[in-house]
Amino acid sequence: MDTDKKPPQRTENASMPKSDTTSNTCLRCGTCCEKGGPCFHLEDRMLIEKGKIPSKYLYTLRRGEQAYDNVKGCLVPVASDIIKIKGQKNKWTCVFFDEKKKACSIYNDRPVECRALKCWDTDALEQIYGRNRLTRKDFISQVKGLWDLIEDHQARCDYEKIKNLIKDLDGRKKDGAQRKLLEIIRYDTEVRKLVVAQGGLDPAMLDFLFGRPLTKTLQNYGIKVRQEGKKTFIHLLLHPRQNGRI
Ligand code: SF4
Ligand code: SF4
């Protein structure tokens, strides 16, 4: 494993990474790795299949989920799965970034976005950014049973459906919308428990298989989810019409 810090990559929830330099060489400052791990593309498939980057370190932004588009510079619903490297210690910093050494711990096996990223010239990254995205289907569609469950989860927890229910929390359909939203949140929670308890899956795999839990992601839509024992409650953090994200 090479721990030399050499030209790293792109970002997570910020615009294209810029170091504080005007030079056109990598200063190995680590800013790009601290802004978040890369998205995966078809060229990266073998890194995951060969276990160079174990899937427990990945998470999925599911189709329809709001995500920051690094090229457009705004939040957009993603058109298909986006698979990304997790952050570390509740920060965006890529889990493979060694903060003490300011180095990539998987440098020789870093994904294609990391290879393309030059903060002083983002052309190469912009060329590949939205193309040939790797999806969960590329890995899991052959695993009968698990793939059926993932497709069922995607349909029942569809973000477009969720957005419409959130809009309806504002009007005469409020009670029905709240009930349906709670059902979706409970299903999302229960399916995760089920595959761990009955399927023996590593809990660290859940964010890759089912995306991040709705109990977390709905905050991006102005909804706070609170769970007390078996009961689930939702609270509007923002009035639905004031929430520019839906
Ligand atoms: S590419 Fe830029 S931001 Fe990333 S380590 Fe090099 S100088 Fe820093
Ligand atoms: S894989 Fe390596 S180069 Fe890419 S963001 Fe993570 S630490 Fe940086």
mmCIF file of N, CA and C and ligand atoms in Angstrom, residues 5-10 32-33 36-38 53 85 94-98 103-107 110-111 114, ligand 2:
data_model
loop_
_atom_site.group_PDB
_atom_site.id
_atom_site.type_symbol
_atom_site.label_atom_id
_atom_site.label_comp_id
_atom_site.label_asym_id
_atom_site.label_seq_id
_atom_site.Cartn_x
_atom_site.Cartn_y
_atom_site.Cartn_z
ATOM 1 N N LYS A 5 1.552 10.877 -0.770
ATOM 2 C CA LYS A 5 0.475 11.770 -1.202
ATOM 3 C C LYS A 5 0.828 12.293 -2.579
ATOM 4 N N LYS A 6 0.063 11.901 -3.559
ATOM 5 C CA LYS A 6 0.254 12.403 -4.912
ATOM 6 C C LYS A 6 -1.076 12.975 -5.371
ATOM 7 N N PRO A 7 -1.173 13.465 -6.571
ATOM 8 C CA PRO A 7 -2.373 14.191 -6.961
ATOM 9 C C PRO A 7 -3.671 13.468 -6.645
ATOM 10 N N PRO A 8 -4.428 13.898 -5.651
ATOM 11 C CA PRO A 8 -5.710 13.307 -5.329
ATOM 12 C C PRO A 8 -6.860 13.849 -6.188
ATOM 13 N N GLN A 9 -8.012 13.924 -5.682
ATOM 14 C CA GLN A 9 -9.286 14.008 -6.405
ATOM 15 C C GLN A 9 -10.307 15.083 -6.052
ATOM 16 N N ARG A 10 -11.487 14.812 -6.452
ATOM 17 C CA ARG A 10 -12.706 15.622 -6.382
ATOM 18 C C ARG A 10 -13.323 15.746 -4.980
ATOM 19 N N CYS A 32 -8.650 18.274 -1.488
ATOM 20 C CA CYS A 32 -9.651 17.562 -2.294
ATOM 21 C C CYS A 32 -10.139 16.303 -1.567
ATOM 22 N N CYS A 33 -9.234 15.590 -0.901
ATOM 23 C CA CYS A 33 -9.639 14.372 -0.159
ATOM 24 C C CYS A 33 -10.490 14.745 1.058
ATOM 25 N N GLY A 36 -14.269 15.184 0.375
ATOM 26 C CA GLY A 36 -15.116 14.018 0.126
ATOM 27 C C GLY A 36 -14.507 13.033 -0.850
ATOM 28 N N GLY A 37 -14.971 11.788 -0.763
ATOM 29 C CA GLY A 37 -14.459 10.739 -1.647
ATOM 30 C C GLY A 37 -15.074 10.831 -3.029
ATOM 31 N N PRO A 38 -14.501 10.089 -3.969
ATOM 32 C CA PRO A 38 -14.957 10.148 -5.356
ATOM 33 C C PRO A 38 -16.232 9.358 -5.612
ATOM 34 N N ILE A 53 -10.995 -2.020 -2.846
ATOM 35 C CA ILE A 53 -11.830 -1.066 -2.110
ATOM 36 C C ILE A 53 -13.063 -1.845 -1.643
ATOM 37 N N ILE A 85 -17.277 6.794 -1.958
ATOM 38 C CA ILE A 85 -16.525 6.351 -0.780
ATOM 39 C C ILE A 85 -17.042 7.122 0.441
ATOM 40 N N CYS A 94 -12.514 11.728 2.951
ATOM 41 C CA CYS A 94 -12.513 10.351 2.434
ATOM 42 C C CYS A 94 -11.940 9.395 3.481
ATOM 43 N N VAL A 95 -12.615 8.251 3.626
ATOM 44 C CA VAL A 95 -12.212 7.286 4.650
ATOM 45 C C VAL A 95 -10.797 6.761 4.394
ATOM 46 N N PHE A 96 -10.286 6.881 3.188
ATOM 47 C CA PHE A 96 -8.944 6.380 2.877
ATOM 48 C C PHE A 96 -7.867 7.462 2.984
ATOM 49 N N PHE A 97 -8.271 8.639 3.423
ATOM 50 C CA PHE A 97 -7.278 9.704 3.566
ATOM 51 C C PHE A 97 -6.644 9.621 4.946
ATOM 52 N N ASP A 98 -5.323 9.488 4.976
ATOM 53 C CA ASP A 98 -4.581 9.442 6.230
ATOM 54 C C ASP A 98 -4.256 10.885 6.622
ATOM 55 N N ALA A 103 -1.940 11.724 3.291
ATOM 56 C CA ALA A 103 -1.679 10.797 2.195
ATOM 57 C C ALA A 103 -2.880 9.912 1.918
ATOM 58 N N CYS A 104 -2.980 9.478 0.666
ATOM 59 C CA CYS A 104 -4.001 8.508 0.281
ATOM 60 C C CYS A 104 -3.491 7.117 0.630
ATOM 61 N N SER A 105 -4.263 6.360 1.406
ATOM 62 C CA SER A 105 -3.806 5.038 1.834
ATOM 63 C C SER A 105 -4.043 3.965 0.764
ATOM 64 N N ILE A 106 -4.724 4.333 -0.325
ATOM 65 C CA ILE A 106 -4.919 3.359 -1.416
ATOM 66 C C ILE A 106 -4.436 3.988 -2.727
ATOM 67 N N TYR A 107 -3.356 4.719 -2.630
ATOM 68 C CA TYR A 107 -2.929 5.543 -3.769
ATOM 69 C C TYR A 107 -2.845 4.757 -5.085
ATOM 70 N N ARG A 110 -6.437 3.975 -6.352
ATOM 71 C CA ARG A 110 -7.438 5.033 -6.220
ATOM 72 C C ARG A 110 -8.326 5.050 -7.467
ATOM 73 N N PRO A 111 -9.596 5.450 -7.291
ATOM 74 C CA PRO A 111 -10.528 5.468 -8.419
ATOM 75 C C PRO A 111 -10.172 6.504 -9.486
ATOM 76 N N CYS A 114 -10.160 10.254 -8.816
ATOM 77 C CA CYS A 114 -9.003 10.733 -8.051
ATOM 78 C C CYS A 114 -7.794 10.915 -8.971
HETATM 79 S S1 SF4 B 2 -9.283 7.503 -2.559
HETATM 80 FE FE1 SF4 B 2 -7.366 8.481 -1.970
HETATM 81 S S2 SF4 B 2 -7.022 10.113 -3.460
HETATM 82 FE FE2 SF4 B 2 -9.199 9.493 -3.604
HETATM 83 S S3 SF4 B 2 -10.296 10.901 -2.185
HETATM 84 FE FE3 SF4 B 2 -9.777 9.064 -1.034
HETATM 85 S S4 SF4 B 2 -7.835 9.542 -0.031
HETATM 86 FE FE4 SF4 B 2 -8.103 11.026 -1.695
#
